[in-house]
Amino acid sequence: GNINMDYQTHFLPDLHAKLNVGYDYFDSKGHNNQPINAAGTVRGGTGSFNDYSEKGKTQLFNFNLQYMKDLKDLNSKIDVLAGYEWSHFWRSKYEWFRTSTTTTDPITSPTEHFLVSFLGRVNYSLMDKYLLTVTLRDDNSSRFAKGNRE
């Protein structure tokens, strides 16, 4: 689920504070059984059994401040945005594969990743004809090598 809020400040009506918070969770389990006489195993004749499960969650947090102003005296518009984003991804998989002649050890493979971002943007429009945009973004991820995270 997600919660999304947009707040217009009273002291500066052109300034908006925007917040988005999200959470998602899943849990799945199952098995695949292929008997010895199944069409796919006629050549090998071994059959197979596979049990699996997977759990995961995603958490999101985004916060932005946005200022938009129509500068009529200058025949211009300005739009300034500054933001912060945080994401957390976690997943754990379990799998156990075996046949009528062999078996493997169960495999558990958990993964976890984080993403943190800072961003900024300025749009300036003159006479609704000329546009100047400046954008900055800094992403830090746990998927990056330790020396490249900042």
Coordinates of C-alpha atoms in Angstrom, one line a residue:
G1 CA 0.0 0.0 0.0
N2 CA 0.9 3.6 -0.4
I3 CA 0.2 6.9 1.3
N4 CA 0.6 10.1 -0.7
M5 CA 0.3 13.5 0.8
D6 CA 0.6 17.0 -0.7
Y7 CA 0.7 20.0 1.7
Q8 CA 0.4 23.6 0.6
T9 CA 2.1 25.9 3.1
H10 CA 0.1 28.8 4.5
F11 CA 3.0 31.2 4.8
L12 CA 4.2 30.6 1.2
P13 CA 1.2 29.3 -1.0
D14 CA 3.5 28.5 -3.9
L15 CA 5.5 26.0 -1.8
H16 CA 4.2 22.4 -1.6
A17 CA 5.6 19.6 0.6
K18 CA 4.9 16.1 -0.9
L19 CA 5.3 12.9 0.9
N20 CA 5.0 9.3 -0.4
V21 CA 5.4 6.3 1.8
G22 CA 4.9 2.7 0.5
Y23 CA 5.1 -0.8 1.7
D24 CA 4.7 -4.1 -0.1
Y25 CA 5.0 -7.7 1.2
F26 CA 4.6 -11.0 -0.5
D27 CA 4.9 -14.7 0.6
S28 CA 4.5 -17.6 -1.8
K29 CA 5.0 -21.3 -1.5
G30 CA 4.6 -24.3 -3.8
H31 CA 6.0 -27.4 -5.2
N32 CA 6.4 -29.1 -8.6
N33 CA 6.2 -32.8 -8.7
Q34 CA 7.0 -34.7 -12.0
P35 CA 6.4 -38.4 -11.6
I36 CA 8.7 -41.0 -13.2
N37 CA 6.3 -41.7 -16.0
A38 CA 5.6 -38.1 -16.9
A39 CA 6.1 -37.2 -20.6
G40 CA 9.0 -34.9 -19.8
T41 CA 11.0 -37.6 -18.0
V42 CA 10.4 -40.6 -20.3
R43 CA 14.1 -40.5 -21.5
G44 CA 15.6 -40.2 -18.0
G45 CA 12.9 -41.9 -16.1
T46 CA 13.9 -40.3 -12.9
G47 CA 11.1 -37.8 -12.2
S48 CA 11.7 -34.8 -10.0
F49 CA 10.3 -33.0 -6.9
N50 CA 10.9 -29.4 -6.3
D51 CA 9.7 -27.5 -3.2
Y52 CA 10.1 -23.7 -3.1
S53 CA 9.1 -20.6 -1.2
E54 CA 9.8 -16.9 -1.5
K55 CA 9.2 -13.9 0.8
G56 CA 9.9 -10.3 0.1
K57 CA 9.2 -6.7 1.1
T58 CA 9.7 -3.3 -0.5
Q59 CA 9.7 -0.1 1.6
L60 CA 9.7 3.4 0.0
F61 CA 10.0 6.9 1.4
N62 CA 10.0 10.0 -0.9
F63 CA 9.9 13.6 0.3
N64 CA 9.9 16.6 -2.0
L65 CA 9.6 20.4 -1.6
Q66 CA 8.4 22.1 -4.8
Y67 CA 8.1 25.9 -5.3
M68 CA 6.3 27.1 -8.5
K69 CA 5.8 30.8 -9.2
D70 CA 4.5 32.7 -12.1
L71 CA 6.5 35.9 -12.4
K72 CA 4.1 38.0 -14.5
D73 CA 6.2 41.2 -14.3
L74 CA 9.1 39.3 -16.0
N75 CA 6.9 37.2 -18.3
S76 CA 8.6 34.2 -16.6
K77 CA 7.8 31.1 -14.6
I78 CA 10.1 29.3 -12.1
D79 CA 9.8 25.8 -10.7
V80 CA 12.2 24.6 -8.1
L81 CA 12.2 21.0 -6.7
A82 CA 14.3 19.4 -4.0
G83 CA 13.8 15.9 -2.9
Y84 CA 15.0 12.8 -0.9
E85 CA 14.2 9.2 -1.8
W86 CA 14.9 6.0 0.3
S87 CA 14.1 2.5 -0.8
H88 CA 14.7 -0.9 0.9
F89 CA 14.3 -4.2 -1.0
W90 CA 14.5 -7.5 0.8
R91 CA 13.8 -11.0 -0.6
S92 CA 14.5 -14.6 0.6
K93 CA 14.1 -17.7 -1.6
Y94 CA 14.2 -21.3 -0.5
E95 CA 14.4 -24.2 -3.0
W96 CA 14.9 -28.0 -2.6
F97 CA 15.3 -30.1 -5.7
R98 CA 15.4 -33.9 -5.8
T99 CA 14.8 -36.8 -8.2
S100 CA 14.1 -40.5 -7.5
T101 CA 17.9 -41.1 -7.7
T102 CA 19.5 -37.9 -6.4
T103 CA 18.9 -35.1 -3.9
T104 CA 20.4 -31.7 -3.4
D105 CA 20.8 -29.7 -0.2
P106 CA 18.1 -27.1 0.2
I107 CA 19.2 -23.7 -1.0
T108 CA 18.3 -20.5 0.8
S109 CA 19.3 -17.2 -0.9
P110 CA 18.4 -14.0 0.9
T111 CA 19.1 -10.6 -0.8
E112 CA 18.8 -7.1 0.6
H113 CA 19.5 -3.8 -1.2
F114 CA 19.1 -0.1 -0.3
L115 CA 18.9 3.0 -2.5
V116 CA 19.2 6.5 -1.1
S117 CA 18.9 9.5 -3.5
F118 CA 19.0 13.3 -3.2
L119 CA 17.7 15.3 -6.1
G120 CA 17.2 18.9 -7.2
R121 CA 15.8 20.6 -10.3
V122 CA 15.2 24.2 -11.4
N123 CA 13.1 25.1 -14.4
Y124 CA 13.0 28.7 -15.7
S125 CA 10.7 29.6 -18.5
L126 CA 10.9 33.0 -20.3
M127 CA 7.9 34.1 -22.4
D128 CA 6.7 30.5 -22.6
K129 CA 9.3 30.2 -25.4
Y130 CA 12.7 29.7 -23.8
L131 CA 13.4 27.1 -21.1
L132 CA 16.4 26.7 -18.9
T133 CA 16.7 23.5 -16.8
V134 CA 19.3 22.6 -14.2
T135 CA 19.1 19.1 -12.7
L136 CA 21.2 17.5 -9.9
R137 CA 21.0 13.9 -8.6
D138 CA 23.1 11.8 -6.2
D139 CA 22.3 8.1 -5.9
N140 CA 23.8 5.8 -3.3
S141 CA 23.1 2.1 -3.6
S142 CA 24.1 -0.9 -1.7
R143 CA 24.4 -2.6 -5.1
F144 CA 27.4 -0.4 -6.0
A145 CA 30.9 -1.6 -5.1
K146 CA 31.9 -0.3 -1.6
G147 CA 34.3 2.3 -3.1
N148 CA 31.6 3.6 -5.5
R149 CA 28.7 4.1 -3.1
E150 CA 29.1 7.8 -2.4

